[in-house]
Each structure stands twice: as structure tokens, then as C-alpha cells.
Amino acid sequence: MRALKSAILSAAFALGLAGAAQAAEGVHIPSQDWSHDGVFGTIDKPSAQRGFQVYKEVCAACHSMHLVPIRTLAGIGFTEDELKALAAGYEVQAGPNDEGEMFMRPGIPADRFPSPFPNDNAARASNGGALPPDLSLMAKARVGGENYIYAFLTGFEDPPEGVNLMPGMNYNKYFPGHQVGMPNVLVPDGVTYSDGTAATVEQQAHDVSVFLTFAAEPHLDARKQMGVKVILFLIVLAGLMYAVKRRLWSTIH
Amino acid sequence: MADTTHPPGTGAHGAHGGDGTNRRDFLYLVTAGAGVVGLGSVAWPFIDSMNPAADTLALASIDVDLAPVEVGQAITVTWRGKPVFIRHRTEKEIQEAQSVNLGDLPDPAPDSERVVKPEWLVMIGICTHLGCVPLGQKPADPKGDFDGWFCPCHGSHYDSAGRIRKGPAPANLVIPQYAFTGDTAIRLG
Amino acid sequence: MAQAHTPKFKNPVVNWIDSRLPIFTMLDHEYNQYPMPRNVNYLWAFGAIAMVMLIVMILTGLFLAMQYAANTQVAFESVERIMRDVNYGWLLRYVHANGASMFFIAVYIHMFRGLYYGSYKAPREILWILGVIILLVMMATGFMGYVLPWGQMSFWGATVITNLFSAFPIIGDPIVTWLWGGFSVDNPTLNRFFALHFLLPFVLFALVILHTAALHVSGSNNPLGIDPKGPQDTVPFNPYVTIKDGFAVVVFFIFFAAFVFFAPNYLGHPDNYIPANPLVTPAHIVPEWYFLPFYAILRAIPDKLGGVLAMFGAIAVLAVLPWLDTSKVRSTKFRPIYRIFFWLLALDALLLGYAGAMPAEGLWLWLARLGTAYYFFHFLILLPVLGKLERPLPLPASISEAVLKPKEKA
């Protein structure tokens, strides 16, 4: 029993500490329901596709996503032809050509999403000194993950009384420190969904959060599916080995 | 993992044979089998991780626009890390390539087998001898004795269809898999 | 080792090799016949589990190293390429990243088992000291591995930990510059950390072999802490302990797989998915959980050099533990007073770990100080004194007697 007790304690130790590390981070982020939650959860592909539309029409004006190749979108149901058409809509820098000049060519699916600014300094200069962070890993790079993205996008409001907003800043109740250079960008019907879904602010925030979750972890579905199989197999193997162990040890007690 | 997850199939018997061996045999066998299946499945992700990754495969086929290449000119494009020679052949070169007596060739192949359209010759530009890149793409390059390519490493001469004519190379320059996607556009791979 | 001249093995090839190089005799001796006390419990499996984790780490690490590029310009992206494009790359990386935590969990349980049952006492002092060295090398390896993805926590963790050495007077700053290969953590630092991160696991492997060799001289300890008196007290390692350890490994893998597949980033920190930026420090720099108790000790001391010395001292004190504990009885089972303090120490480690994750201010700072004080009190004062004062419970005459008697509450 002692053995069990200390094993459990040690595990609790590890888990508790990680929890503590995360609890120390401040503002409480409310959790949303996601189809990709849980052991059997998978990415909601139609929602992720709508989320991509929000990214493309709203976010991409300022935010890069430079670690994600366009072909990745095959994972949320884009066909090869759709990907080609989509990629061709982007201009990608290539070169140098025989004259030594860089030139622009239409994108191909193997290209990564082009960034809206040539470098970080240009991005700062166009955004009042604030650098719009890259979105490739946003869903894994903030405490709260996709819940944080949703909370942030729906968290813009008028500053409470007594809060002195710095010039060019906006108030967001979920942003650490509450003052953020990014304005509220989601407005009702700011995008028009081709599948007829009503583009409320909440819907857009939800969809783009799903999309960014996928963009940060394109193998999420494969990972969970493999996990179920691996753990089932290990449970069966453990059961068999326990039976063998019992059988062997029964001869000496 | 191997020495700890391996159930003791035979070891147990050697030392402690005895009663109920049939059922015990079966249990040991199933457990050992499951262990082996487990270890085997673990091996695959490791092996497969060394295969070409998705970014490599995504560039396994590329589109090339041939329109800017004038008659008599050649371009070199990189495909799967290798140089691909594309020559817009002149009438003379086509004539030469088609009129060769196949019996004279070390590696006989009619010109028609080496092109899709006679004016466009597309080949992997790697000498079949020891892997050098032959000369003959640029106007000033030596083109060998047969109006084609000349490999400077060991002196192999290729003709205007990329066939080996003279020198140590054993075979013709390799034709990659490609298809015309338009009048003057091809996709390699 | 091999004196027998009569053929031992049925297979003639094995015999031929063995008579020239007795590896099979050795393996047979150490892993087949090796007498294991029959009363060991499942806590004894954590040595085998740690060994399996080391192998898992070396294998996944080798295949990750084939894809990783140790250069500040591309390190972060090469890790993302592993996650996105390399076949099963995400699996290899998540197994490796979570495997580090699992390795530490196994080793910490292994250590607390040794503490509880007095496995460090004569004649196992060198065995224990080798274990402390293994822990140190593991810590160095884990730290350098965490730097490789070149995220924000990588960079700032490397900066903070290497700066520890600047606490030493006069030689401190030259040492730090030497460690960095420059005037800040930069490309040369990343490059050498990669080289060392690749090398140290093999050093670990060699140390583990020494650790096992030392173990097989004195034999394994057991929950009663008394030596086996003869064959009636032991079982041959194979098949009895191989199957028991094997079962424990598989159960441990279930726990491991739960993290890898369903919470792969839970033990990590989100800031490490932000590329390293030498101009911006994250709001809270937190080391990996397995360093937190030591991190708390570091911050508990208000003096820079004192903090560094206390932190290294917390590990060094473990190395001299065999001589600090004066009790003749090994197992805490028979030391009713010490048992209370053992659990206090376990709670203390938890407290220090929790305090290490919290900002070093206010209540948490004082709790960290309290925890640090108890930690050193426990090892430096309590153990030597209590060993002399405490009257242990009567020990059973032999293992078999204790096992065969109807079980009473210990």
C-alpha cells in the first residue's frame, strides 16, 4: 500500500506542479465547447474552413502564418484543385532570375502562406509600433490555447471607469494587462459564409479558433485516433502480462 | 524495451515445468505474440520518419513554363534535387536524332521513345557513368561530337536525343516522368 | 567470471562465443539467475522503468536528431517541420518531450523508494552515489534538451541557468562567457548544447551499466531491509522479476501514452511555442517541473552565490547521505519515528516544487524558505541524530519467515 501511495503521490506531484505553473499566469479564461475536445474529439472541418475564411479576409491583413504551408489545408477538406486555385491567388516572391532580380510568381500549394509584411520592422511600422504575432502556433503559444483566442477576440469592450487607455491602445478584458494595440476586428457579417452560417461575432471567433487550432496542430485528429488504439492495446497487453505474472508467482508462494 | 517486455515463454518452462502446461503455453504464447506485435508496430514510425517528408513530397512534381525558351536554347531546372535539361531542339538536331541507325548505338532507342513532342527534349542531366553533370546547355559549352552533350569528367559524348554515343557511360541520359499540361508547359513528376 | 569449462549452452555457436568472450555467461548470471529477494514490491520496478525510458529517449532522440538543425536561424522551424511534415515526426517529438518528464518521474520514485527502504546504506554506498551522479547528468541533459527548440523558454531558461555560474567570484564571468561561446546565449551556445545533449545520454547509459554492476555485487535491497539468508529468500530474476517489471513497464506506458496522445503539451510551457527573442523576457520564467524544487531552493536564499550553493548543495547532500544516516536499520518500516519524517520530506519536496512554480514573492517565498530549511535540517541534523536516538522495531529473522507468516499490519 505504501508503494501505491508514493507512486500516486509522485504522479500527483508532477501534475500538481504543471498545474501550479499554469495557474500562476493571471486572468481566468472561460472554456468553450470544442468538437476536438476529449479523447475521441476531432476538428470540426466545416468550422475550420469558415475559420480559414475569417483568417484570410480579416486576420491576414496584419498577421503572418509563415510556418504553415498552403497544402496543409487538405487536412480540413480542401481538394487538390481548390488548393491550387487558392495558392495561385497569392503572390510569392521568387528568384533571383537571370538578371539577378527577385520577382513575384503565383503561389503553389507547397508554398507557405505569404506574410503581409516583408519583415518585423515593417510590420511594427505599419501597426503603430506593435508587432502582430505570427498565428502559426497561436493556439499552442498562449495559456488557454484556443479558449484564449476565442476569449480575446470576443473580449474587446469599453474600458472600465478609471482605466487610462494609452493612445492607440484598445481595451480587452482577457489580454494580459488589458491594453492591446490590436483593435476589435470582428463585426457581425464582417465575412459572408458561403455555407449560409450566420456570421455573428461569436461564430467567427469560434470558427477562427478552430482553424488556428488545426493550423497549430495539423495532426491532432491522427494523434487522438492513434492514442485510442495504443492505449487499448497496452491495456490488453498489461492484462495478459499480469495473468502470466500471477501464474508464474503462484508456484512459489 | 526488449529485455523487459519479453514475456518468458521458454525460460519459465526450463526452470519450472509442471502442471497445466497446455493452458499456460497458450497464455505465454498469446502474451509473447502481443509483445512482439507491439514492438513491431513501434518500429514503423521510426523507420518511416526517415522516408521523404511531406514538404519534400510536395515538391516532388513541379510545373515548368517552356514558352520563353527559343528554338536552339536550353534551360536547366532543378527537380527533386537534380538538374533537368530541357532543350528546344532545332530542325537539324531533330533530323540528326531521328536519322541515326539504331544498330550503331550502344544503348539503342529511337528518338520517338525519348520525346513527347520532337521539338522538346527533357532529360535528367546526370551522366550515367559516374554522376557528373554533362556540358552542352549553354551556347558556349562543348556539345561533344554528336551535337548533344559532353561529360567533362570521363569524356562521354551524348547526341541530340541524349543517347550515349562514345565514351565510358553505359546508358542514355534518363528521361524523367513528365507530361505536357499545355502547348508549352510541362509538369515533371 | 566464466570458470565453467563444461558446455553451458545448448546452442554450439553461443558456446563457441562464450568460451572466448563470456557475455552469455554474464547475461545469464546477471539477468537470468540473479537472485532477487522474493518480497520486493512494485516500487522495485521503477529501476527497470527508468532504464526503459532511457532507451526510449535515446531512440527517439536519435531519429529526431536526423531532422533537427542546431542553428538559431532555423532551429525553431526545423522543430516545426518535424511536427508538421516528417512522417510521425509529431509522435517522435511528443514521445521525446513527454518522455523526459516520465524519465524523471520514474527516477524520482526510484530515489524515494531508496530513501524509504534505506537502499543507500552499507554496502550500497557506491551504488547510491552512482545514482546521484546519474541524476545530475540527467538534469544537465534535460536542461540542454529544453534549449534545442529555441523557443522563448529555451532561450531564457538557458540564459538564467548559465548565469548561475556568474555567482562565483572572479572566475564566474569568464566561465559564463566560456559556456556561451560569446557575450550572450547565441548560436555557439545552441550548437554546443546540441552536441552535449547528444553525447550525455550515452554517458548516462555507461553510468547505468556501472550502477547495475554495483547493484549486482551487493544484491537488491527489499522492503524489510534485511539480507537474504539463502535461496528460500530469493527468486531467480528471470522469469519472476522480468515478467513483474515487464508488467509494470506496460502499465507505466499507459500513463505515458495518456500524456503523449491526449495532453502532449500539458507538461510543457506555451511560451516555448514562441520563437526565442533576446529582447523580450516572458512574464514568468519557469523551468520544467522536474527542476522546480531545486529552483525554489535557489530563489529561497536572498544571496546570489548562497542560492546557487544551496541548490547544488541540495543534490550534493544526497551523495553523502550514506554517512549522514546513522541508523543501523535500513527499512523505514521498522523506524516508526523516522517514518513520520520521511513523509514530511516527501511533503516538503511537493511544497518546494509548488513554490518553485509560483512567483518568488510574499507567502510563497516564505514557504520556499521554510521548505529549504526543512530539507537541509532533515538530511544534516535529523538523520544523524535520530539514528542514534530512535529504537527500531524488532526485525524479522529472515525474509521467508516474514513472507510466510500470516500478514499483519506493518
PDB file of C-alpha atoms in Angstrom, chain C residues 144-388:
ATOM      1  CA  MET C 144      20.141  21.271 -22.660  1.00  0.00           C
ATOM      2  CA  GLY C 145      17.424  19.375 -24.479  1.00  0.00           C
ATOM      3  CA  TYR C 146      14.877  22.000 -23.474  1.00  0.00           C
ATOM      4  CA  VAL C 147      17.069  24.663 -25.094  1.00  0.00           C
ATOM      5  CA  LEU C 148      17.121  22.973 -28.506  1.00  0.00           C
ATOM      6  CA  PRO C 149      13.665  24.017 -29.842  1.00  0.00           C
ATOM      7  CA  TRP C 150      14.854  27.613 -29.430  1.00  0.00           C
ATOM      8  CA  GLY C 151      11.582  28.943 -28.112  1.00  0.00           C
ATOM      9  CA  GLN C 152      11.252  31.713 -25.554  1.00  0.00           C
ATOM     10  CA  MET C 153      11.569  29.353 -22.569  1.00  0.00           C
ATOM     11  CA  SER C 154      14.533  27.639 -24.221  1.00  0.00           C
ATOM     12  CA  PHE C 155      16.372  30.893 -24.615  1.00  0.00           C
ATOM     13  CA  TRP C 156      15.544  32.405 -21.251  1.00  0.00           C
ATOM     14  CA  GLY C 157      15.981  29.138 -19.395  1.00  0.00           C
ATOM     15  CA  ALA C 158      19.443  28.838 -20.929  1.00  0.00           C
ATOM     16  CA  THR C 159      20.219  32.429 -20.019  1.00  0.00           C
ATOM     17  CA  VAL C 160      19.109  32.086 -16.401  1.00  0.00           C
ATOM     18  CA  ILE C 161      20.737  28.721 -15.739  1.00  0.00           C
ATOM     19  CA  THR C 162      24.066  29.554 -17.339  1.00  0.00           C
ATOM     20  CA  ASN C 163      24.064  32.824 -15.372  1.00  0.00           C
ATOM     21  CA  LEU C 164      24.066  30.764 -12.189  1.00  0.00           C
ATOM     22  CA  PHE C 165      27.766  30.306 -12.710  1.00  0.00           C
ATOM     23  CA  SER C 166      28.323  34.059 -12.683  1.00  0.00           C
ATOM     24  CA  ALA C 167      27.644  33.884  -8.937  1.00  0.00           C
ATOM     25  CA  PHE C 168      31.144  32.611  -8.304  1.00  0.00           C
ATOM     26  CA  PRO C 169      33.562  35.445  -7.581  1.00  0.00           C
ATOM     27  CA  ILE C 170      36.319  36.283 -10.087  1.00  0.00           C
ATOM     28  CA  ILE C 171      36.046  33.122 -12.194  1.00  0.00           C
ATOM     29  CA  GLY C 172      32.252  33.426 -12.594  1.00  0.00           C
ATOM     30  CA  ASP C 173      32.061  35.785 -15.550  1.00  0.00           C
ATOM     31  CA  PRO C 174      34.823  34.126 -17.600  1.00  0.00           C
ATOM     32  CA  ILE C 175      33.103  30.782 -17.025  1.00  0.00           C
ATOM     33  CA  VAL C 176      29.778  32.098 -18.274  1.00  0.00           C
ATOM     34  CA  THR C 177      31.378  33.646 -21.354  1.00  0.00           C
ATOM     35  CA  TRP C 178      33.129  30.352 -21.991  1.00  0.00           C
ATOM     36  CA  LEU C 179      29.866  28.424 -21.602  1.00  0.00           C
ATOM     37  CA  TRP C 180      28.158  30.740 -24.061  1.00  0.00           C
ATOM     38  CA  GLY C 181      30.998  30.968 -26.563  1.00  0.00           C
ATOM     39  CA  GLY C 182      30.073  34.647 -26.846  1.00  0.00           C
ATOM     40  CA  PHE C 183      28.608  37.507 -24.893  1.00  0.00           C
ATOM     41  CA  SER C 184      25.100  36.121 -24.683  1.00  0.00           C
ATOM     42  CA  VAL C 185      23.284  32.862 -25.307  1.00  0.00           C
ATOM     43  CA  ASP C 186      23.521  32.594 -29.070  1.00  0.00           C
ATOM     44  CA  ASN C 187      24.323  30.303 -31.948  1.00  0.00           C
ATOM     45  CA  PRO C 188      27.561  28.868 -30.487  1.00  0.00           C
ATOM     46  CA  THR C 189      25.679  28.075 -27.282  1.00  0.00           C
ATOM     47  CA  LEU C 190      22.900  26.269 -29.117  1.00  0.00           C
ATOM     48  CA  ASN C 191      25.396  24.331 -31.174  1.00  0.00           C
ATOM     49  CA  ARG C 192      27.413  23.064 -28.210  1.00  0.00           C
ATOM     50  CA  PHE C 193      24.260  22.277 -26.235  1.00  0.00           C
ATOM     51  CA  PHE C 194      23.124  20.089 -29.101  1.00  0.00           C
ATOM     52  CA  ALA C 195      26.463  18.282 -29.218  1.00  0.00           C
ATOM     53  CA  LEU C 196      26.377  17.697 -25.453  1.00  0.00           C
ATOM     54  CA  HIS C 197      22.711  16.772 -25.446  1.00  0.00           C
ATOM     55  CA  PHE C 198      23.551  14.088 -27.976  1.00  0.00           C
ATOM     56  CA  LEU C 199      26.597  12.838 -26.046  1.00  0.00           C
ATOM     57  CA  LEU C 200      25.343  12.797 -22.449  1.00  0.00           C
ATOM     58  CA  PRO C 201      22.689  10.086 -22.870  1.00  0.00           C
ATOM     59  CA  PHE C 202      25.444   7.664 -23.822  1.00  0.00           C
ATOM     60  CA  VAL C 203      27.377   8.746 -20.744  1.00  0.00           C
ATOM     61  CA  LEU C 204      24.168   8.062 -18.829  1.00  0.00           C
ATOM     62  CA  PHE C 205      23.972   4.651 -20.381  1.00  0.00           C
ATOM     63  CA  ALA C 206      27.506   3.847 -19.263  1.00  0.00           C
ATOM     64  CA  LEU C 207      26.714   5.118 -15.766  1.00  0.00           C
ATOM     65  CA  VAL C 208      23.612   2.933 -15.689  1.00  0.00           C
ATOM     66  CA  ILE C 209      25.768  -0.087 -16.532  1.00  0.00           C
ATOM     67  CA  LEU C 210      28.078   0.785 -13.619  1.00  0.00           C
ATOM     68  CA  HIS C 211      25.033   1.344 -11.406  1.00  0.00           C
ATOM     69  CA  THR C 212      23.760  -2.121 -12.328  1.00  0.00           C
ATOM     70  CA  ALA C 213      27.190  -3.690 -11.860  1.00  0.00           C
ATOM     71  CA  ALA C 214      27.402  -2.215  -8.373  1.00  0.00           C
ATOM     72  CA  LEU C 215      23.875  -3.410  -7.642  1.00  0.00           C
ATOM     73  CA  HIS C 216      24.724  -6.947  -8.645  1.00  0.00           C
ATOM     74  CA  VAL C 217      27.639  -7.055  -6.214  1.00  0.00           C
ATOM     75  CA  SER C 218      25.583  -6.328  -3.124  1.00  0.00           C
ATOM     76  CA  GLY C 219      22.292  -7.645  -4.457  1.00  0.00           C
ATOM     77  CA  SER C 220      18.951  -5.874  -4.355  1.00  0.00           C
ATOM     78  CA  ASN C 221      17.559  -4.433  -1.165  1.00  0.00           C
ATOM     79  CA  ASN C 222      13.993  -5.351  -0.192  1.00  0.00           C
ATOM     80  CA  PRO C 223      11.118  -3.862   1.811  1.00  0.00           C
ATOM     81  CA  LEU C 224      12.354  -5.465   5.030  1.00  0.00           C
ATOM     82  CA  GLY C 225      15.863  -4.156   4.546  1.00  0.00           C
ATOM     83  CA  ILE C 226      17.408  -7.404   5.802  1.00  0.00           C
ATOM     84  CA  ASP C 227      19.780  -9.503   3.711  1.00  0.00           C
ATOM     85  CA  PRO C 228      18.535 -12.724   2.132  1.00  0.00           C
ATOM     86  CA  LYS C 229      19.789 -15.704   4.143  1.00  0.00           C
ATOM     87  CA  GLY C 230      19.630 -18.260   1.344  1.00  0.00           C
ATOM     88  CA  PRO C 231      17.754 -19.486  -1.721  1.00  0.00           C
ATOM     89  CA  GLN C 232      14.498 -19.751   0.246  1.00  0.00           C
ATOM     90  CA  ASP C 233      14.545 -15.936   0.479  1.00  0.00           C
ATOM     91  CA  THR C 234      15.045 -15.230  -3.228  1.00  0.00           C
ATOM     92  CA  VAL C 235      13.671 -15.970  -6.672  1.00  0.00           C
ATOM     93  CA  PRO C 236      15.660 -16.086  -9.920  1.00  0.00           C
ATOM     94  CA  PHE C 237      15.408 -12.773 -11.803  1.00  0.00           C
ATOM     95  CA  ASN C 238      14.105 -14.490 -14.902  1.00  0.00           C
ATOM     96  CA  PRO C 239      11.223 -15.193 -15.276  1.00  0.00           C
ATOM     97  CA  TYR C 240       9.801 -13.934 -11.997  1.00  0.00           C
ATOM     98  CA  VAL C 241      11.118 -10.389 -11.960  1.00  0.00           C
ATOM     99  CA  THR C 242      11.321  -9.915 -15.721  1.00  0.00           C
ATOM    100  CA  ILE C 243       7.589 -10.513 -16.024  1.00  0.00           C
ATOM    101  CA  LYS C 244       6.815  -8.377 -12.989  1.00  0.00           C
ATOM    102  CA  ASP C 245       8.961  -5.499 -14.259  1.00  0.00           C
ATOM    103  CA  GLY C 246       7.580  -6.000 -17.759  1.00  0.00           C
ATOM    104  CA  PHE C 247       4.030  -5.695 -16.474  1.00  0.00           C
ATOM    105  CA  ALA C 248       4.986  -2.545 -14.556  1.00  0.00           C
ATOM    106  CA  VAL C 249       6.607  -1.054 -17.672  1.00  0.00           C
ATOM    107  CA  VAL C 250       3.444  -1.630 -19.706  1.00  0.00           C
ATOM    108  CA  VAL C 251       1.271  -0.022 -17.003  1.00  0.00           C
ATOM    109  CA  PHE C 252       3.671   2.907 -16.875  1.00  0.00           C
ATOM    110  CA  PHE C 253       3.407   3.182 -20.667  1.00  0.00           C
ATOM    111  CA  ILE C 254      -0.361   3.595 -20.356  1.00  0.00           C
ATOM    112  CA  PHE C 255       0.221   6.614 -18.131  1.00  0.00           C
ATOM    113  CA  PHE C 256       2.915   7.845 -20.551  1.00  0.00           C
ATOM    114  CA  ALA C 257       0.677   7.358 -23.621  1.00  0.00           C
ATOM    115  CA  ALA C 258      -2.125   9.325 -21.978  1.00  0.00           C
ATOM    116  CA  PHE C 259       0.162  12.357 -21.974  1.00  0.00           C
ATOM    117  CA  VAL C 260       1.675  11.797 -25.416  1.00  0.00           C
ATOM    118  CA  PHE C 261      -1.629  11.368 -27.207  1.00  0.00           C
ATOM    119  CA  PHE C 262      -4.116  13.390 -25.178  1.00  0.00           C
ATOM    120  CA  ALA C 263      -2.194  16.104 -23.347  1.00  0.00           C
ATOM    121  CA  PRO C 264       1.149  16.365 -25.138  1.00  0.00           C
ATOM    122  CA  ASN C 265       1.765  19.977 -24.156  1.00  0.00           C
ATOM    123  CA  TYR C 266       0.431  19.816 -20.614  1.00  0.00           C
ATOM    124  CA  LEU C 267       3.864  19.407 -19.029  1.00  0.00           C
ATOM    125  CA  GLY C 268       5.420  21.990 -21.323  1.00  0.00           C
ATOM    126  CA  HIS C 269       5.020  25.740 -21.395  1.00  0.00           C
ATOM    127  CA  PRO C 270       3.125  27.731 -24.051  1.00  0.00           C
ATOM    128  CA  ASP C 271       5.908  30.311 -24.257  1.00  0.00           C
ATOM    129  CA  ASN C 272       8.141  27.715 -25.845  1.00  0.00           C
ATOM    130  CA  TYR C 273       5.952  27.844 -28.949  1.00  0.00           C
ATOM    131  CA  ILE C 274       7.071  31.451 -29.401  1.00  0.00           C
ATOM    132  CA  PRO C 275      10.435  31.707 -31.178  1.00  0.00           C
ATOM    133  CA  ALA C 276      13.327  32.889 -28.999  1.00  0.00           C
ATOM    134  CA  ASN C 277      13.568  36.646 -28.733  1.00  0.00           C
ATOM    135  CA  PRO C 278      16.639  38.023 -26.926  1.00  0.00           C
ATOM    136  CA  LEU C 279      14.892  41.391 -26.420  1.00  0.00           C
ATOM    137  CA  VAL C 280      11.742  40.217 -24.614  1.00  0.00           C
ATOM    138  CA  THR C 281      11.671  38.121 -21.446  1.00  0.00           C
ATOM    139  CA  PRO C 282       8.450  36.179 -20.740  1.00  0.00           C
ATOM    140  CA  ALA C 283       6.476  37.355 -17.709  1.00  0.00           C
ATOM    141  CA  HIS C 284       7.165  34.201 -15.695  1.00  0.00           C
ATOM    142  CA  ILE C 285      10.212  32.114 -16.355  1.00  0.00           C
ATOM    143  CA  VAL C 286       9.517  28.650 -15.044  1.00  0.00           C
ATOM    144  CA  PRO C 287      11.820  25.676 -15.522  1.00  0.00           C
ATOM    145  CA  GLU C 288      10.484  22.256 -16.381  1.00  0.00           C
ATOM    146  CA  TRP C 289       8.547  20.745 -13.468  1.00  0.00           C
ATOM    147  CA  TYR C 290      11.325  18.334 -12.543  1.00  0.00           C
ATOM    148  CA  PHE C 291      13.617  21.224 -11.637  1.00  0.00           C
ATOM    149  CA  LEU C 292      11.059  23.158  -9.614  1.00  0.00           C
ATOM    150  CA  PRO C 293      12.035  22.009  -6.085  1.00  0.00           C
ATOM    151  CA  PHE C 294      15.655  22.933  -6.762  1.00  0.00           C
ATOM    152  CA  TYR C 295      14.584  26.186  -8.394  1.00  0.00           C
ATOM    153  CA  ALA C 296      12.625  27.029  -5.219  1.00  0.00           C
ATOM    154  CA  ILE C 297      15.743  26.428  -3.108  1.00  0.00           C
ATOM    155  CA  LEU C 298      17.731  28.681  -5.433  1.00  0.00           C
ATOM    156  CA  ARG C 299      15.268  31.526  -5.035  1.00  0.00           C
ATOM    157  CA  ALA C 300      14.720  30.998  -1.323  1.00  0.00           C
ATOM    158  CA  ILE C 301      18.188  32.265  -0.461  1.00  0.00           C
ATOM    159  CA  PRO C 302      18.376  36.065  -0.750  1.00  0.00           C
ATOM    160  CA  ASP C 303      22.045  35.944  -1.740  1.00  0.00           C
ATOM    161  CA  LYS C 304      23.066  35.075  -5.310  1.00  0.00           C
ATOM    162  CA  LEU C 305      26.055  32.887  -4.518  1.00  0.00           C
ATOM    163  CA  GLY C 306      24.287  31.453  -1.474  1.00  0.00           C
ATOM    164  CA  GLY C 307      21.311  30.451  -3.597  1.00  0.00           C
ATOM    165  CA  VAL C 308      23.477  28.711  -6.161  1.00  0.00           C
ATOM    166  CA  LEU C 309      25.439  26.896  -3.468  1.00  0.00           C
ATOM    167  CA  ALA C 310      22.240  25.854  -1.692  1.00  0.00           C
ATOM    168  CA  MET C 311      20.821  24.480  -4.918  1.00  0.00           C
ATOM    169  CA  PHE C 312      23.898  22.428  -5.742  1.00  0.00           C
ATOM    170  CA  GLY C 313      24.180  21.553  -2.052  1.00  0.00           C
ATOM    171  CA  ALA C 314      20.674  20.080  -2.140  1.00  0.00           C
ATOM    172  CA  ILE C 315      21.963  17.456  -4.573  1.00  0.00           C
ATOM    173  CA  ALA C 316      25.415  17.119  -3.017  1.00  0.00           C
ATOM    174  CA  VAL C 317      23.851  16.303   0.338  1.00  0.00           C
ATOM    175  CA  LEU C 318      22.273  13.252  -1.271  1.00  0.00           C
ATOM    176  CA  ALA C 319      25.714  11.958  -2.227  1.00  0.00           C
ATOM    177  CA  VAL C 320      26.874  11.876   1.406  1.00  0.00           C
ATOM    178  CA  LEU C 321      23.556  10.531   2.662  1.00  0.00           C
ATOM    179  CA  PRO C 322      25.007   7.051   3.433  1.00  0.00           C
ATOM    180  CA  TRP C 323      27.191   8.644   6.107  1.00  0.00           C
ATOM    181  CA  LEU C 324      24.574  11.070   7.426  1.00  0.00           C
ATOM    182  CA  ASP C 325      22.083   8.368   8.334  1.00  0.00           C
ATOM    183  CA  THR C 326      23.448   6.708  11.477  1.00  0.00           C
ATOM    184  CA  SER C 327      20.671   4.179  11.944  1.00  0.00           C
ATOM    185  CA  LYS C 328      21.686   0.542  11.646  1.00  0.00           C
ATOM    186  CA  VAL C 329      18.242  -0.422  10.385  1.00  0.00           C
ATOM    187  CA  ARG C 330      17.634   0.043   6.668  1.00  0.00           C
ATOM    188  CA  SER C 331      13.900  -0.115   6.160  1.00  0.00           C
ATOM    189  CA  THR C 332      11.742   2.740   7.420  1.00  0.00           C
ATOM    190  CA  LYS C 333       9.147   0.061   8.073  1.00  0.00           C
ATOM    191  CA  PHE C 334      10.934  -0.592  11.353  1.00  0.00           C
ATOM    192  CA  ARG C 335      11.605   3.048  12.225  1.00  0.00           C
ATOM    193  CA  PRO C 336       8.264   4.454  13.458  1.00  0.00           C
ATOM    194  CA  ILE C 337       9.608   7.919  14.258  1.00  0.00           C
ATOM    195  CA  TYR C 338      11.663   8.321  11.117  1.00  0.00           C
ATOM    196  CA  ARG C 339       8.658   7.216   9.071  1.00  0.00           C
ATOM    197  CA  ILE C 340       6.866  10.426  10.041  1.00  0.00           C
ATOM    198  CA  PHE C 341       9.854  12.492   8.966  1.00  0.00           C
ATOM    199  CA  PHE C 342      10.157  10.570   5.703  1.00  0.00           C
ATOM    200  CA  TRP C 343       6.655  11.614   4.744  1.00  0.00           C
ATOM    201  CA  LEU C 344       7.421  15.121   5.916  1.00  0.00           C
ATOM    202  CA  LEU C 345      10.332  15.132   3.476  1.00  0.00           C
ATOM    203  CA  ALA C 346       8.055  13.932   0.690  1.00  0.00           C
ATOM    204  CA  LEU C 347       5.592  16.723   1.517  1.00  0.00           C
ATOM    205  CA  ASP C 348       8.497  19.147   1.686  1.00  0.00           C
ATOM    206  CA  ALA C 349       9.562  18.190  -1.845  1.00  0.00           C
ATOM    207  CA  LEU C 350       5.984  18.820  -3.023  1.00  0.00           C
ATOM    208  CA  LEU C 351       5.878  22.154  -1.229  1.00  0.00           C
ATOM    209  CA  LEU C 352       9.197  23.215  -2.737  1.00  0.00           C
ATOM    210  CA  GLY C 353       8.040  22.137  -6.166  1.00  0.00           C
ATOM    211  CA  TYR C 354       4.844  24.143  -5.861  1.00  0.00           C
ATOM    212  CA  ALA C 355       6.687  27.169  -4.510  1.00  0.00           C
ATOM    213  CA  GLY C 356       9.148  26.903  -7.392  1.00  0.00           C
ATOM    214  CA  ALA C 357       6.288  27.343  -9.850  1.00  0.00           C
ATOM    215  CA  MET C 358       4.896  30.418  -8.109  1.00  0.00           C
ATOM    216  CA  PRO C 359       6.304  33.926  -8.321  1.00  0.00           C
ATOM    217  CA  ALA C 360       9.107  34.373  -5.784  1.00  0.00           C
ATOM    218  CA  GLU C 361       7.321  36.860  -3.568  1.00  0.00           C
ATOM    219  CA  GLY C 362       5.149  37.123  -0.468  1.00  0.00           C
ATOM    220  CA  LEU C 363       3.837  33.938   1.089  1.00  0.00           C
ATOM    221  CA  TRP C 364       5.389  31.625  -1.496  1.00  0.00           C
ATOM    222  CA  LEU C 365       8.842  32.982  -0.880  1.00  0.00           C
ATOM    223  CA  TRP C 366       8.482  32.295   2.839  1.00  0.00           C
ATOM    224  CA  LEU C 367       7.109  28.825   2.233  1.00  0.00           C
ATOM    225  CA  ALA C 368      10.069  28.146  -0.052  1.00  0.00           C
ATOM    226  CA  ARG C 369      12.395  29.267   2.727  1.00  0.00           C
ATOM    227  CA  LEU C 370      10.619  27.055   5.233  1.00  0.00           C
ATOM    228  CA  GLY C 371      10.832  24.130   2.803  1.00  0.00           C
ATOM    229  CA  THR C 372      14.528  24.747   2.157  1.00  0.00           C
ATOM    230  CA  ALA C 373      15.233  24.919   5.887  1.00  0.00           C
ATOM    231  CA  TYR C 374      13.457  21.619   6.483  1.00  0.00           C
ATOM    232  CA  TYR C 375      15.212  19.961   3.562  1.00  0.00           C
ATOM    233  CA  PHE C 376      18.650  20.650   4.960  1.00  0.00           C
ATOM    234  CA  PHE C 377      17.530  20.058   8.566  1.00  0.00           C
ATOM    235  CA  HIS C 378      16.243  16.650   7.535  1.00  0.00           C
ATOM    236  CA  PHE C 379      19.476  15.494   5.976  1.00  0.00           C
ATOM    237  CA  LEU C 380      22.102  17.290   8.019  1.00  0.00           C
ATOM    238  CA  ILE C 381      20.645  17.195  11.541  1.00  0.00           C
ATOM    239  CA  LEU C 382      17.666  14.900  11.813  1.00  0.00           C
ATOM    240  CA  LEU C 383      19.151  11.836  10.126  1.00  0.00           C
ATOM    241  CA  PRO C 384      22.409  11.714  12.148  1.00  0.00           C
ATOM    242  CA  VAL C 385      20.684  12.429  15.464  1.00  0.00           C
ATOM    243  CA  LEU C 386      17.566  10.330  15.020  1.00  0.00           C
ATOM    244  CA  GLY C 387      19.634   7.317  14.006  1.00  0.00           C
ATOM    245  CA  LYS C 388      21.260   7.346  17.430  1.00  0.00           C
TER     246      LYS C 388
END
